[in-house]
C-alpha positions as a Markdown table, in Angstrom:
| # | Residue | x | y | z |
|---|---|---|---|---|
| 1 | Unk | -28.9 | 18.0 | -43.2 |
| 2 | Unk | -27.2 | 17.6 | -46.5 |
| 3 | Unk | -27.3 | 21.4 | -47.1 |
| 4 | Unk | -25.7 | 21.9 | -43.6 |
| 5 | Unk | -22.9 | 19.5 | -44.4 |
| 6 | Unk | -22.4 | 21.2 | -47.8 |
| 7 | Unk | -22.1 | 24.6 | -46.2 |
| 8 | Unk | -19.7 | 23.2 | -43.6 |
| 9 | Unk | -17.5 | 21.7 | -46.3 |
| 10 | Unk | -17.5 | 25.0 | -48.2 |
| 11 | Unk | -16.6 | 26.9 | -45.1 |
| 12 | Unk | -13.8 | 24.4 | -44.3 |
| 13 | Unk | -12.4 | 24.5 | -47.8 |
| 14 | Unk | -12.4 | 28.3 | -47.9 |
| 15 | Unk | -10.7 | 28.4 | -44.5 |
| 16 | Unk | -8.1 | 25.8 | -45.3 |
| 17 | Unk | -7.3 | 27.1 | -48.8 |
| 18 | Unk | -7.1 | 30.6 | -47.3 |
| 19 | Unk | -4.5 | 29.4 | -44.8 |
| 20 | Unk | -2.4 | 27.5 | -47.3 |
| 21 | Unk | -0.4 | 30.6 | -48.2 |
| 22 | Unk | 0.2 | 31.6 | -44.6 |
| 23 | Unk | 2.6 | 30.6 | -41.9 |
| 24 | Unk | -0.3 | 29.1 | -39.9 |
| 25 | Unk | -0.5 | 26.4 | -42.6 |
| 26 | Unk | 2.3 | 24.4 | -41.1 |
| 27 | Unk | 0.2 | 23.9 | -37.9 |
| 28 | Unk | -3.0 | 23.3 | -39.8 |
| 29 | Unk | -1.8 | 20.9 | -42.5 |
| 30 | Unk | -1.1 | 17.9 | -40.2 |
| 31 | Unk | -4.5 | 18.2 | -38.4 |
| 32 | Unk | -6.4 | 18.5 | -41.7 |
| 33 | Unk | -4.5 | 15.5 | -43.1 |
| 34 | Unk | -5.5 | 13.4 | -40.1 |
| 35 | Unk | -9.1 | 14.6 | -40.3 |
| 36 | Unk | -9.3 | 13.7 | -44.0 |
| 37 | Unk | -7.5 | 10.4 | -43.7 |
| 38 | Unk | -9.9 | 9.2 | -40.9 |
| 39 | Unk | -7.4 | 6.7 | -39.6 |
| 40 | Unk | -5.9 | 5.8 | -43.0 |
| 41 | Unk | -2.5 | 7.0 | -44.4 |
| 42 | Unk | -2.4 | 10.6 | -43.3 |
| 43 | Unk | 1.0 | 11.1 | -44.9 |
| 44 | Unk | -0.5 | 10.6 | -48.4 |
| 45 | Unk | -3.2 | 13.2 | -47.7 |
| 46 | Unk | -0.5 | 15.5 | -46.2 |
| 47 | Unk | 1.4 | 15.2 | -49.5 |
| 48 | Unk | -1.7 | 16.1 | -51.5 |
| 49 | Unk | -2.3 | 19.1 | -49.2 |
| 50 | Unk | 1.3 | 20.3 | -49.7 |
| 51 | Unk | 0.9 | 19.9 | -53.5 |
| 52 | Unk | -2.3 | 21.9 | -53.5 |
| 53 | Unk | -0.5 | 24.6 | -51.4 |
| 54 | Unk | 2.3 | 24.8 | -53.9 |
| 55 | Unk | -0.1 | 25.1 | -56.8 |
| 56 | Unk | -2.1 | 27.7 | -55.0 |
| 57 | Unk | 0.9 | 29.8 | -54.2 |
| 58 | Unk | 2.0 | 29.6 | -57.9 |
| 59 | Unk | -1.5 | 30.5 | -59.1 |
| 60 | Unk | -1.7 | 33.5 | -56.9 |
| 61 | Unk | 1.7 | 34.7 | -57.8 |
| 62 | Unk | 0.8 | 34.6 | -61.5 |
| 63 | Unk | -2.6 | 36.2 | -60.9 |
| 64 | Unk | -4.4 | 33.0 | -62.0 |
| 65 | Unk | -7.5 | 33.3 | -59.7 |
| 66 | Unk | -9.4 | 30.7 | -61.7 |
| 67 | Unk | -6.8 | 28.0 | -60.8 |
| 68 | Unk | -6.9 | 29.2 | -57.2 |
| 69 | Unk | -10.7 | 28.7 | -57.2 |
| 70 | Unk | -10.3 | 25.3 | -58.8 |
| 71 | Unk | -8.1 | 24.2 | -55.9 |
| 72 | Unk | -10.7 | 25.5 | -53.4 |
| 73 | Unk | -13.4 | 23.7 | -55.3 |
| 74 | Unk | -11.5 | 20.4 | -55.2 |
| 75 | Unk | -11.0 | 20.6 | -51.4 |
| 76 | Unk | -14.7 | 21.6 | -51.0 |
| 77 | Unk | -15.7 | 18.3 | -52.8 |
| 78 | Unk | -13.2 | 16.3 | -50.8 |
| 79 | Unk | -14.5 | 17.7 | -47.5 |
| 80 | Unk | -18.1 | 17.2 | -48.6 |
| 81 | Unk | -17.4 | 13.5 | -49.4 |
| 82 | Unk | -15.6 | 13.1 | -46.0 |
| 83 | Unk | -18.6 | 14.5 | -44.2 |
| 84 | Unk | -21.1 | 12.5 | -46.3 |
| 85 | Unk | -19.2 | 9.3 | -45.6 |
| 86 | Unk | -18.9 | 10.1 | -41.9 |
| 87 | Unk | -21.5 | 12.6 | -40.7 |
| 88 | Unk | -20.2 | 12.4 | -37.1 |
| 89 | Unk | -17.0 | 14.1 | -38.4 |
| 90 | Unk | -19.0 | 17.4 | -38.8 |
| 91 | Unk | -18.5 | 18.1 | -35.1 |
| 92 | Unk | -14.7 | 17.5 | -35.4 |
| 93 | Unk | -14.5 | 19.8 | -38.4 |
| 94 | Unk | -16.5 | 22.5 | -36.7 |
| 95 | Unk | -14.1 | 22.4 | -33.7 |
| 96 | Unk | -11.1 | 22.6 | -36.0 |
| 97 | Unk | -12.6 | 25.6 | -37.8 |
| 98 | Unk | -13.4 | 27.3 | -34.5 |
| 99 | Unk | -9.8 | 26.8 | -33.3 |
| 100 | Unk | -8.5 | 28.3 | -36.6 |
| 101 | Unk | -10.8 | 31.3 | -36.6 |
| 102 | Unk | -8.1 | 33.6 | -35.1 |
| 103 | Unk | -5.7 | 32.5 | -37.8 |
| 104 | Unk | -8.0 | 33.3 | -40.7 |
| 105 | Unk | -7.1 | 36.0 | -43.0 |
| 106 | Unk | -8.9 | 39.3 | -42.6 |
| 107 | Unk | -11.8 | 40.1 | -44.9 |
| 108 | Unk | -11.4 | 41.7 | -48.2 |
| 109 | Unk | -9.1 | 44.7 | -48.4 |
| 110 | Unk | -10.8 | 47.9 | -49.5 |
| 111 | Unk | -8.6 | 50.7 | -51.0 |
| 112 | Unk | -9.8 | 54.3 | -50.7 |
| 113 | Unk | -8.0 | 57.1 | -52.4 |
| 114 | Unk | -8.6 | 60.6 | -51.2 |
| 115 | Unk | -7.1 | 63.9 | -52.4 |
| 116 | Unk | -7.4 | 67.5 | -51.5 |
| 117 | Unk | -7.1 | 70.5 | -53.8 |
| 118 | Unk | -6.7 | 74.2 | -53.6 |
| 119 | Unk | -5.7 | 75.3 | -50.2 |
| 120 | Unk | -3.4 | 75.2 | -47.2 |
| 121 | Unk | -4.5 | 73.3 | -44.2 |
| 122 | Unk | -3.3 | 74.4 | -40.8 |
| 123 | Unk | -4.5 | 71.4 | -38.8 |
| 124 | Unk | -5.0 | 67.7 | -39.1 |
| 125 | Unk | -7.3 | 66.5 | -41.8 |
| 126 | Unk | -8.7 | 63.0 | -41.1 |
| 127 | Unk | -11.1 | 60.8 | -43.0 |
| 128 | Unk | -11.9 | 57.4 | -41.7 |
| 129 | Unk | -14.4 | 55.0 | -40.2 |
| 130 | Unk | -14.8 | 54.3 | -36.5 |
| 131 | Unk | -12.1 | 56.7 | -35.3 |
| 132 | Unk | -12.1 | 57.4 | -31.6 |
| 133 | Unk | -9.8 | 58.4 | -28.8 |
| 134 | Unk | -7.4 | 60.5 | -30.9 |
| 135 | Unk | -5.2 | 63.0 | -29.2 |
| 136 | Unk | -3.1 | 65.4 | -31.2 |
| 137 | Unk | -0.1 | 67.1 | -29.7 |
| 138 | Unk | 0.8 | 70.2 | -31.6 |
| 139 | Unk | 3.2 | 73.0 | -31.2 |
| 140 | Unk | 0.4 | 75.6 | -31.1 |
| 141 | Unk | -1.3 | 77.5 | -33.8 |
| 142 | Unk | 0.5 | 77.9 | -37.1 |
| 143 | Unk | 0.5 | 81.6 | -38.2 |
| 144 | Unk | -1.6 | 82.2 | -41.2 |
| 145 | Unk | 0.2 | 83.9 | -44.1 |
| 146 | Unk | -0.6 | 87.5 | -44.7 |
| 147 | Unk | -2.7 | 88.1 | -47.8 |
| 148 | Unk | -0.8 | 89.5 | -50.7 |
| 149 | Unk | -1.0 | 93.3 | -51.1 |
| 150 | Unk | -0.7 | 94.2 | -47.4 |
């Protein structure tokens, strides 16, 4: 059970820290503060979350991924403690994470650079993944140039 709570805390921290730099954070912050406060002073927790968000944004702007990871690690520990102290809260955290799933940032961005050399192309050239349902409307065939020497 401890491994499950640790995984849940890690998932929660990753999700929440990922949302800190988005517009969705305004909606998430209060709910997370109430969850972590567990009936205590949620305003103090809310202030901690906002401070973490500011640090995270500054770290990412400066390219300091190590500091960004430290922030995520701190919230991972905080969530793990909250779950350890109150295992019944796991269900509440799962519900919150399920609700936030549509707001999560997309997976990692992959950049692909393609180039073509040595030729003239008279139709569309496409490279991609999972392409379907494309319709091209063209103005007809493009005349090919006459070879030199004719």
